[in-house]
mmCIF file of N, CA and C in Angstrom:
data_model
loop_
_atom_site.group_PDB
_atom_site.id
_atom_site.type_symbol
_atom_site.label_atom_id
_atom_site.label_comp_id
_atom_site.label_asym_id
_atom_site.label_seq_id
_atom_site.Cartn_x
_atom_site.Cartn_y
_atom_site.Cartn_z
ATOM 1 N N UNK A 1 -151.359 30.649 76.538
ATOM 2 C CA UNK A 1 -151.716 29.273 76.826
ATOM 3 C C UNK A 1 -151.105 28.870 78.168
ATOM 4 N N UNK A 2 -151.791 28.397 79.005
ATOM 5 C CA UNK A 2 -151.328 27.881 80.540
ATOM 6 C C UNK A 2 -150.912 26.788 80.481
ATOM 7 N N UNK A 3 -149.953 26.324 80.951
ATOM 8 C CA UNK A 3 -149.247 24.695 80.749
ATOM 9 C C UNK A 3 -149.112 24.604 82.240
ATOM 10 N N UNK A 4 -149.654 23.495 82.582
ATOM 11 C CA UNK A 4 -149.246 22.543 83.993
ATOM 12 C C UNK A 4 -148.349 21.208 84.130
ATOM 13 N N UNK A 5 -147.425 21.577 84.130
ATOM 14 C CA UNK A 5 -146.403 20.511 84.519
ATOM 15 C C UNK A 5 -145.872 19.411 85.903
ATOM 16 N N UNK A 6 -147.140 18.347 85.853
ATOM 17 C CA UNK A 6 -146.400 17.826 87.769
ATOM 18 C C UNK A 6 -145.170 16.891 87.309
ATOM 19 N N UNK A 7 -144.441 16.891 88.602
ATOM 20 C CA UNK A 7 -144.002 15.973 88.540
ATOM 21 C C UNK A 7 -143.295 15.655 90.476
ATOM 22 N N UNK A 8 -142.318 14.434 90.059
ATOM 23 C CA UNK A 8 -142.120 13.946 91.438
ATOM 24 C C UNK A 8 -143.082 12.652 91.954
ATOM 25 N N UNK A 9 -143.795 12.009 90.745
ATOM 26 C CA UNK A 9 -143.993 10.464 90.952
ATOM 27 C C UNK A 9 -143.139 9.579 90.744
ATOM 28 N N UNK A 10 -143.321 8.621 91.397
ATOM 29 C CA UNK A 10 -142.175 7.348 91.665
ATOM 30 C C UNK A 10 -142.936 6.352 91.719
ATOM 31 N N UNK A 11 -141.670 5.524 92.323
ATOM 32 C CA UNK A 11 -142.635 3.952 92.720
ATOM 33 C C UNK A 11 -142.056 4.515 94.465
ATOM 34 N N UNK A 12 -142.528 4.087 95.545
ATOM 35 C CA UNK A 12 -142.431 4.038 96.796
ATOM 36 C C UNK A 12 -143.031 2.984 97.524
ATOM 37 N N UNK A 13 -142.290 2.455 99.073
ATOM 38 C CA UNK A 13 -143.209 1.616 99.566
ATOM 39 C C UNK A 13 -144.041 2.034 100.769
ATOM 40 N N UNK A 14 -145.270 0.842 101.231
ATOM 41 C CA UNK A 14 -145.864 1.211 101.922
ATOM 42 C C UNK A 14 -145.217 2.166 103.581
ATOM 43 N N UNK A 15 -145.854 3.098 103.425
ATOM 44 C CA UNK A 15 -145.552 3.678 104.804
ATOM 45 C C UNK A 15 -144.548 5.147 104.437
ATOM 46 N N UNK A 16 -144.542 4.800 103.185
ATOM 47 C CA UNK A 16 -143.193 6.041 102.730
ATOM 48 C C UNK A 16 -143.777 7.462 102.160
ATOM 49 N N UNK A 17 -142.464 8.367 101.792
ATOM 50 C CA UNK A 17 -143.497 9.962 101.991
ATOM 51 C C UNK A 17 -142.998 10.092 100.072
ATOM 52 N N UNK A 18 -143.631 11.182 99.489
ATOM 53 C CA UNK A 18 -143.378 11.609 97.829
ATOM 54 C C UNK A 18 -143.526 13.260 98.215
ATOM 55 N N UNK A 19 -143.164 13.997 97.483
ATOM 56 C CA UNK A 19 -143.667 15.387 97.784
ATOM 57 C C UNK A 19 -143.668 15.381 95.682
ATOM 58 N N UNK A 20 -145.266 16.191 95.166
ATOM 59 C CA UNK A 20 -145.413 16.324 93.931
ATOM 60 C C UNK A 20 -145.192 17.581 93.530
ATOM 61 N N UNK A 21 -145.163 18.181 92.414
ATOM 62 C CA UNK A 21 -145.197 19.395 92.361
ATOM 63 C C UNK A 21 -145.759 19.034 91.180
ATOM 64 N N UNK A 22 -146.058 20.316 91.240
ATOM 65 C CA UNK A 22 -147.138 21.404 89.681
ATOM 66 C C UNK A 22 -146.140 22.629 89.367
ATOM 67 N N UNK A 23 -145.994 22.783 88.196
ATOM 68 C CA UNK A 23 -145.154 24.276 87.840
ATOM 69 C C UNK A 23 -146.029 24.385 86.892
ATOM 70 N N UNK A 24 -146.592 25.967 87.245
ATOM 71 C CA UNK A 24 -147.035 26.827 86.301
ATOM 72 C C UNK A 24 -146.471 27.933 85.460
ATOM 73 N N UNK A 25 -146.985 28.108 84.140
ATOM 74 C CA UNK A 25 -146.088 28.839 83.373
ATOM 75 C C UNK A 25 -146.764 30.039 83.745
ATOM 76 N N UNK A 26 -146.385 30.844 84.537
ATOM 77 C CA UNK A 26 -146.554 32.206 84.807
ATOM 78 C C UNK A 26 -146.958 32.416 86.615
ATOM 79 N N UNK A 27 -147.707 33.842 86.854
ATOM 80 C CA UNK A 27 -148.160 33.390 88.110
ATOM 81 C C UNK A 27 -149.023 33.122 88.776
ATOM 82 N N UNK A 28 -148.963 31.820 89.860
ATOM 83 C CA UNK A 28 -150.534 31.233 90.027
ATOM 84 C C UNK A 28 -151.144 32.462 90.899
ATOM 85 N N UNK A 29 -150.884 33.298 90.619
ATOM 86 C CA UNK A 29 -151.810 33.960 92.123
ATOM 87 C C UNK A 29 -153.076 34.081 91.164
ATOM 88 N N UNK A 30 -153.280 34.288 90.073
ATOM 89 C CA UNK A 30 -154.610 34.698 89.682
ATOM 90 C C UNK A 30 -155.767 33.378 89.167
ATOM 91 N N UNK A 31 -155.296 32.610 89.661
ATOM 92 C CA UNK A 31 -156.139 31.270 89.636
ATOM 93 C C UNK A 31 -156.920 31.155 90.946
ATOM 94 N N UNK A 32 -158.062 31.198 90.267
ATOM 95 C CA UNK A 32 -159.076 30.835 92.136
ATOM 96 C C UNK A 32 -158.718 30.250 92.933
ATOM 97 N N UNK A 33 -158.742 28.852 92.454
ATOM 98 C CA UNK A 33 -158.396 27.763 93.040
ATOM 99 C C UNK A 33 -157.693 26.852 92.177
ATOM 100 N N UNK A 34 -156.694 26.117 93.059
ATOM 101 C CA UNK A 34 -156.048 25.034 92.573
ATOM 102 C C UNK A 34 -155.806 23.396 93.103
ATOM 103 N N UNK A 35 -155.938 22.461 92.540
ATOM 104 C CA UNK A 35 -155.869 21.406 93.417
ATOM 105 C C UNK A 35 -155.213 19.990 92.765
ATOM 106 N N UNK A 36 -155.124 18.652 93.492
ATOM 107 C CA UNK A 36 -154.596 17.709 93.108
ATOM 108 C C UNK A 36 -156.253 16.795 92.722
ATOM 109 N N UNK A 37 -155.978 15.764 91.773
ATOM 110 C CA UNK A 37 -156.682 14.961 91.627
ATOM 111 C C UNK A 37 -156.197 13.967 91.466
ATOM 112 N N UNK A 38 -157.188 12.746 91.246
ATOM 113 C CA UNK A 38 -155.845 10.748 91.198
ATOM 114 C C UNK A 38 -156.876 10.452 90.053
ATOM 115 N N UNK A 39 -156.656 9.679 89.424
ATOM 116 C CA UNK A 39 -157.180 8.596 89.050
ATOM 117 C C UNK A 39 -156.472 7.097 89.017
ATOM 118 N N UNK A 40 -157.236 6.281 89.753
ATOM 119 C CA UNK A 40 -157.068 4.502 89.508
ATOM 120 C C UNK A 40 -157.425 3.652 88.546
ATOM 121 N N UNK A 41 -156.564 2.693 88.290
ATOM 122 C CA UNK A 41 -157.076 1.816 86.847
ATOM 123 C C UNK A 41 -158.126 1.436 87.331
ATOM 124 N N UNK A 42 -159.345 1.500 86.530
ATOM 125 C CA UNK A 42 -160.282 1.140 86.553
ATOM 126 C C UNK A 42 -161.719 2.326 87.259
ATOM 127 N N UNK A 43 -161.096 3.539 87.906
ATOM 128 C CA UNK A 43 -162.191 3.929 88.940
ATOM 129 C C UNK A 43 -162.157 5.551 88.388
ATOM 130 N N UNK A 44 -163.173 6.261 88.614
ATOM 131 C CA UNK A 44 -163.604 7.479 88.044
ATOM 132 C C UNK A 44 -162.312 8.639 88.745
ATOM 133 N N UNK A 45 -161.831 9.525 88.119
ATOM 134 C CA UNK A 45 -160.981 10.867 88.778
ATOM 135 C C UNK A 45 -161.813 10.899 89.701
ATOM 136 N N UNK A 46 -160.719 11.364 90.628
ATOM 137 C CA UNK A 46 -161.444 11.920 91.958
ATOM 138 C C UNK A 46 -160.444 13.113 92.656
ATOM 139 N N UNK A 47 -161.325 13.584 93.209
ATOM 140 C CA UNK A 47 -160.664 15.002 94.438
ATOM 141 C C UNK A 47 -159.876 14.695 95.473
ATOM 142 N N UNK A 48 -158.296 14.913 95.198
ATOM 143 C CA UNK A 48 -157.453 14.843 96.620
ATOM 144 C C UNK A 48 -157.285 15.993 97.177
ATOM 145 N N UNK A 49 -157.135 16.825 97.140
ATOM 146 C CA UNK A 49 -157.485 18.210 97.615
ATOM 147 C C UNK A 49 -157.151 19.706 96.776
ATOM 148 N N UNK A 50 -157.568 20.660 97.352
ATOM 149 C CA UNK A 50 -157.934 22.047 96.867
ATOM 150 C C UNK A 50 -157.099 23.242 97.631
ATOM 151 N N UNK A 51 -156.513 24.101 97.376
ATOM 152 C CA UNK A 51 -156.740 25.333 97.816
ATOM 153 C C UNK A 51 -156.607 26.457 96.829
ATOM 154 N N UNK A 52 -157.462 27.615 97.883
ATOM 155 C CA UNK A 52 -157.716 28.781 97.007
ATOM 156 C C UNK A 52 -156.619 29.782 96.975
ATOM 157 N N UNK A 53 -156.828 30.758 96.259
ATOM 158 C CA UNK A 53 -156.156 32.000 96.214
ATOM 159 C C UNK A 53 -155.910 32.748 97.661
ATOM 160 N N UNK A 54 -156.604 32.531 98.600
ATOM 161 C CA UNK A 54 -156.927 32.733 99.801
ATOM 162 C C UNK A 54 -156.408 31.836 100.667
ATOM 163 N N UNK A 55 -156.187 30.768 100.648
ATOM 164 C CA UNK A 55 -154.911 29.647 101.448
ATOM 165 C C UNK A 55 -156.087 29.017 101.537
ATOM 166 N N UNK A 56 -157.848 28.711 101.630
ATOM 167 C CA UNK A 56 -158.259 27.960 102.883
ATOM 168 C C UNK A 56 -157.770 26.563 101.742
ATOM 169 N N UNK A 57 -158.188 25.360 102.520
ATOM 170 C CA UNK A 57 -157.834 24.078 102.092
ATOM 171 C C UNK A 57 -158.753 23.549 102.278
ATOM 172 N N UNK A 58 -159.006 22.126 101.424
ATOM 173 C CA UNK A 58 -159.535 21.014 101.354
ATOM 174 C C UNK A 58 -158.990 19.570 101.202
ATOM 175 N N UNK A 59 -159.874 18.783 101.711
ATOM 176 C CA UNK A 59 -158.681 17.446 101.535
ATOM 177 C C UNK A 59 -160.105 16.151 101.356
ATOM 178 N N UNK A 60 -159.900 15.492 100.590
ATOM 179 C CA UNK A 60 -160.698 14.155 100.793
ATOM 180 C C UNK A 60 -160.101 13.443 101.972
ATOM 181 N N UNK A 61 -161.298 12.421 102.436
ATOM 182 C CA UNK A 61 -161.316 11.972 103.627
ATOM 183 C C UNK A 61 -159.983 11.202 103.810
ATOM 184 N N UNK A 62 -160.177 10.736 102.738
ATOM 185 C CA UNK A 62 -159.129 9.116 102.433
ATOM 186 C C UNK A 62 -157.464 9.742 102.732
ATOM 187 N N UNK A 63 -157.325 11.116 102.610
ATOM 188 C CA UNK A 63 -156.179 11.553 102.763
ATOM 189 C C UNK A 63 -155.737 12.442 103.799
ATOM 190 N N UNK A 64 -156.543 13.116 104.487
ATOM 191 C CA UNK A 64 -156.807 13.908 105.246
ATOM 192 C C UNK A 64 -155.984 13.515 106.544
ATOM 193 N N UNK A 65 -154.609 14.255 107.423
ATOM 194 C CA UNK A 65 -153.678 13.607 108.191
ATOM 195 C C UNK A 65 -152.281 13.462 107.375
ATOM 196 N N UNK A 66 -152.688 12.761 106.447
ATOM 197 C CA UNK A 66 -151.441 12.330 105.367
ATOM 198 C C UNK A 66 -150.707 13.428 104.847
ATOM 199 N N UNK A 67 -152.141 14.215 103.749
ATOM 200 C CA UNK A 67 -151.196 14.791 102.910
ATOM 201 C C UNK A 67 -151.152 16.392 102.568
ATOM 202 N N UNK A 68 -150.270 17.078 102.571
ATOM 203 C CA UNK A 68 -150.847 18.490 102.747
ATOM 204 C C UNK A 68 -150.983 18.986 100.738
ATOM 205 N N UNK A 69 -151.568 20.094 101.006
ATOM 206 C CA UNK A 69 -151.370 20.657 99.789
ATOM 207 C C UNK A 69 -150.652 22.004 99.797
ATOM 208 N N UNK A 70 -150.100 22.618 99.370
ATOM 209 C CA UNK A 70 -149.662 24.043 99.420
ATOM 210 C C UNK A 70 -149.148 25.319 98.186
ATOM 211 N N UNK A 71 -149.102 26.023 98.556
ATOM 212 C CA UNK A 71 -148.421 26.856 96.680
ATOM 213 C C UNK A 71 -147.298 27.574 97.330
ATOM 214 N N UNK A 72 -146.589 28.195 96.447
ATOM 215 C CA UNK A 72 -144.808 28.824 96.536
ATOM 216 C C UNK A 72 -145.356 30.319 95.185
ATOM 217 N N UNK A 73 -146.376 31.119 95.450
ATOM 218 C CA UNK A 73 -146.175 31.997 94.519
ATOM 219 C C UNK A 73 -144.950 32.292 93.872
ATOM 220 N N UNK A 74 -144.126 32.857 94.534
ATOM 221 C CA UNK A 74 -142.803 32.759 94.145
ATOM 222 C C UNK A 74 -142.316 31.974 92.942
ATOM 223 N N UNK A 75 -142.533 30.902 93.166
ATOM 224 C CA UNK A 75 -141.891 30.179 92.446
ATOM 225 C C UNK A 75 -142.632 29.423 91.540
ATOM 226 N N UNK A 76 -144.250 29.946 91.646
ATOM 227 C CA UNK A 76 -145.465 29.264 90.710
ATOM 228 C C UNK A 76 -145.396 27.747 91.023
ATOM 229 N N UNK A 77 -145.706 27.957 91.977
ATOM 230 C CA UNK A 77 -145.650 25.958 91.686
ATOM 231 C C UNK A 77 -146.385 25.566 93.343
ATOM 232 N N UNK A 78 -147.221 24.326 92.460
ATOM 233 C CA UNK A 78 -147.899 23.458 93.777
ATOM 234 C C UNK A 78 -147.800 22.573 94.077
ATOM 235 N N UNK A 79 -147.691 22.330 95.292
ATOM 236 C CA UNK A 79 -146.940 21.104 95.904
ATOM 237 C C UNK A 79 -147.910 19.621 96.665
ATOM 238 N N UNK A 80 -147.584 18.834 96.646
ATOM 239 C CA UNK A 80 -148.965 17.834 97.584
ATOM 240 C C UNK A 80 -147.817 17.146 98.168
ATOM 241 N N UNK A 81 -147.607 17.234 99.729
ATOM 242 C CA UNK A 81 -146.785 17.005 100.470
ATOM 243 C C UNK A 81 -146.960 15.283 100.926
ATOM 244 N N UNK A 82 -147.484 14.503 100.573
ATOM 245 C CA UNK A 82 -147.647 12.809 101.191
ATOM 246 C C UNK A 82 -147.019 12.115 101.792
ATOM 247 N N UNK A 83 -147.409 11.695 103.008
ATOM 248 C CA UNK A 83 -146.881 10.910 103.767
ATOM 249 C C UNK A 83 -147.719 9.897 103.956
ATOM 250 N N UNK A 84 -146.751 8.694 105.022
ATOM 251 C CA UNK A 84 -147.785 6.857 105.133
ATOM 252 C C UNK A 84 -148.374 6.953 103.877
ATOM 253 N N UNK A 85 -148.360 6.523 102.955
ATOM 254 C CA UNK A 85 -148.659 6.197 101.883
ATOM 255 C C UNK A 85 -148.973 4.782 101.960
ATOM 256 N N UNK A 86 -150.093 4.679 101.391
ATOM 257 C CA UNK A 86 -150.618 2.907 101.186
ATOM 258 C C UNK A 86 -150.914 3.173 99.698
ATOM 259 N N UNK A 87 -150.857 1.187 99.530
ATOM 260 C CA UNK A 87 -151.486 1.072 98.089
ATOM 261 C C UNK A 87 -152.419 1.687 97.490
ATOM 262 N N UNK A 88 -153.690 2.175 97.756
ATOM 263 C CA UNK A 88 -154.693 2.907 97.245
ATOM 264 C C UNK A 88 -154.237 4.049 97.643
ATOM 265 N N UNK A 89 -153.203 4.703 97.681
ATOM 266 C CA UNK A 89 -152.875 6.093 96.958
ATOM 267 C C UNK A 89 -152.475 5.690 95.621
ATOM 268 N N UNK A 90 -152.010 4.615 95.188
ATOM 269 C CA UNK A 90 -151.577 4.284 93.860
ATOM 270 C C UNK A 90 -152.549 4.686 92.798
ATOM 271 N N UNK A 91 -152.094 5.838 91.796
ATOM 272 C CA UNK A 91 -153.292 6.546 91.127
ATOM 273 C C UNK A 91 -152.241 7.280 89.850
ATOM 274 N N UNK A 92 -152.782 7.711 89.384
ATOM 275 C CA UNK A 92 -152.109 8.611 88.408
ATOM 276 C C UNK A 92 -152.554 10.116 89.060
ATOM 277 N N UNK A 93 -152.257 10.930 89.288
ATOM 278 C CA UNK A 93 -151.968 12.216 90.085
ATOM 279 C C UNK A 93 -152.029 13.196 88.810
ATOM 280 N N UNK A 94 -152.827 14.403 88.857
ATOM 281 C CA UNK A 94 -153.027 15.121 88.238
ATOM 282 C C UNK A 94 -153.122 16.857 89.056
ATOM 283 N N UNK A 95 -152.802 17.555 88.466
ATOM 284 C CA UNK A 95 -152.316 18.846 88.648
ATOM 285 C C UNK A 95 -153.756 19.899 87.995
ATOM 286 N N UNK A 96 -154.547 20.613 88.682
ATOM 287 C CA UNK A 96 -155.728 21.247 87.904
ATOM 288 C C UNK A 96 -155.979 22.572 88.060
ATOM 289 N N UNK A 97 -155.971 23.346 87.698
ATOM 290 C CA UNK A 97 -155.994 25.214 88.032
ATOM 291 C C UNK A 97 -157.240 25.906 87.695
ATOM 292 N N UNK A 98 -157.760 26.134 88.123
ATOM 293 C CA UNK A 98 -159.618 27.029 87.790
ATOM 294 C C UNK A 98 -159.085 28.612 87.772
ATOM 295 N N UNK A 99 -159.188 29.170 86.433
ATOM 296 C CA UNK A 99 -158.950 30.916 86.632
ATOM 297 C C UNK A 99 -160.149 31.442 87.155
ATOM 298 N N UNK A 100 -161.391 30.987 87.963
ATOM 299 C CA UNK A 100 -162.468 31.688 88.348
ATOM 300 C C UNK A 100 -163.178 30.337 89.111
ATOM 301 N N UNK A 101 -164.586 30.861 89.705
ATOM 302 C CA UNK A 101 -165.708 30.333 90.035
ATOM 303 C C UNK A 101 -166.185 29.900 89.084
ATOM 304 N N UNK A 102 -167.259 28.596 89.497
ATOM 305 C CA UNK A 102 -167.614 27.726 88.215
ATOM 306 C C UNK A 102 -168.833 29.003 87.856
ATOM 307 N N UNK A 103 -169.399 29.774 88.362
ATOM 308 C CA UNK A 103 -170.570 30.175 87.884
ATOM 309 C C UNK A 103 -170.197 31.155 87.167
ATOM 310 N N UNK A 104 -168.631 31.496 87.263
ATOM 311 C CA UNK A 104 -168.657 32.723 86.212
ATOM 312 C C UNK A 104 -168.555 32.237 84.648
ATOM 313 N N UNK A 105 -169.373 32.454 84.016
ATOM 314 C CA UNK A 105 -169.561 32.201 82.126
ATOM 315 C C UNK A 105 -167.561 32.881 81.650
ATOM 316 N N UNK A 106 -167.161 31.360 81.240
ATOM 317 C CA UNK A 106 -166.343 31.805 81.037
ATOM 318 C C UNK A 106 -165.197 31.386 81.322
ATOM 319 N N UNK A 107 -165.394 30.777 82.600
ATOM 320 C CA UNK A 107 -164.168 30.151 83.610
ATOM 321 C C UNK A 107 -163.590 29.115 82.947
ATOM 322 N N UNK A 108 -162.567 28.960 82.980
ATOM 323 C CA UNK A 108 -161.452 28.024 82.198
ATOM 324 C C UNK A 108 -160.763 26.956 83.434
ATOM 325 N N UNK A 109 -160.622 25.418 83.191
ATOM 326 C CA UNK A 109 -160.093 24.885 83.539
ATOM 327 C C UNK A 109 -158.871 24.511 83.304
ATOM 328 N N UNK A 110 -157.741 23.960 83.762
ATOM 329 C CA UNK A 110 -156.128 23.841 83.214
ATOM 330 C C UNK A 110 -156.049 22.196 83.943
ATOM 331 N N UNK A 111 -155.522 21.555 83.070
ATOM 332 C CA UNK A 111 -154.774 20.154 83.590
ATOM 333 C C UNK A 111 -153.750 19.962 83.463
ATOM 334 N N UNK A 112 -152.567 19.363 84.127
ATOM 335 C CA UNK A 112 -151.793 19.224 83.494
ATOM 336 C C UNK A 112 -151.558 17.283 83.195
ATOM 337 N N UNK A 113 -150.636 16.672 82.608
ATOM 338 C CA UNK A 113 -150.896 15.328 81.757
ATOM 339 C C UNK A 113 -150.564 14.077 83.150
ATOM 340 N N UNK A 114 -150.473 14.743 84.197
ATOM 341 C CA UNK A 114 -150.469 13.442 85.463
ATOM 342 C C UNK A 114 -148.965 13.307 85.944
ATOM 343 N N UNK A 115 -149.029 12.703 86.728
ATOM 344 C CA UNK A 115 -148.079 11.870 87.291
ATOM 345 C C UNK A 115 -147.970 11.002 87.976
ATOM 346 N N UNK A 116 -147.116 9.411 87.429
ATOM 347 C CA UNK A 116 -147.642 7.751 88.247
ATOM 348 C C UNK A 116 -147.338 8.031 89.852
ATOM 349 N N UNK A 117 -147.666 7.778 90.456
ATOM 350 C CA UNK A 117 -147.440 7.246 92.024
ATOM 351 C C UNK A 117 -147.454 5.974 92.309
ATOM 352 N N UNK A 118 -147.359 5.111 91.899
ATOM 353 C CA UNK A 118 -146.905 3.298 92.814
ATOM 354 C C UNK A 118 -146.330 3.272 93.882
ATOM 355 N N UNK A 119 -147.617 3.218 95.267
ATOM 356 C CA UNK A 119 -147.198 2.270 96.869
ATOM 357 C C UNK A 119 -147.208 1.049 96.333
ATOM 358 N N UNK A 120 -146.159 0.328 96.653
ATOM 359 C CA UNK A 120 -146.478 -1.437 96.696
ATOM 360 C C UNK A 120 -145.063 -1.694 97.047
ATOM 361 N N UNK A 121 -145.096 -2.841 97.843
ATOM 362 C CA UNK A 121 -143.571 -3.393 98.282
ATOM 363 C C UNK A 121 -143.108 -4.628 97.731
#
């Protein structure tokens, strides 16, 4: 069973940096891809960014400059580096691991249970 654990949410104010992490129970190298997601009271999950087994990266627009994403094989664990932080980063932050491509029959998704982030001063 794969367990995803983030953590490293707070409350912070505008303009200020958080660094999150994800720890995985074992090692991420064999996960395709891995990435951060938010959700806001009231507004659908959404994509803060991605990377693969392969390093390339992705980032939604809204964050893109701000915030990096990265992994520590080593040490199984993924990181979302944030900086300038404004209020609408305020989200619940989620941790997500794909062991494959969506087209392979079969592919398993991993979540792990979030973590708060509050910008506000």
């Amino acid at each position: 069973q794969v367990q995803l654990v983030e953590s490293g949410g707070g409350l912070v104010q505008p303009g200020g940096s958080l660094r999150l992490s994800c720890a995985a129970s074992g090692s991420i190298f064999r996960f395709y891809v891995m990435g951060w997601y938010r959700q806001a009271p009231g507004k659908q999950r959404e994509l803060v960014a991605t990377i693969t087994s392969g390093g390339s990266t992705n980032y939604a627009d809204s964050v893109k400059g701000r915030f990096t994403i990265s992994t520590d094989n080593a040490k199984n664990t993924m990181y979302l580096q944030m900086v300038t932080l404004k209020p609408e980063d305020t989200a619940v932050y989620y941790c997500k691991a794909d062991d494959g491509p969506a087209w392979v029959p079969g592919r398993t998704s991993y979540w792990g249970q979030g973590t708060q982030v509050t910008v506000s001063s």
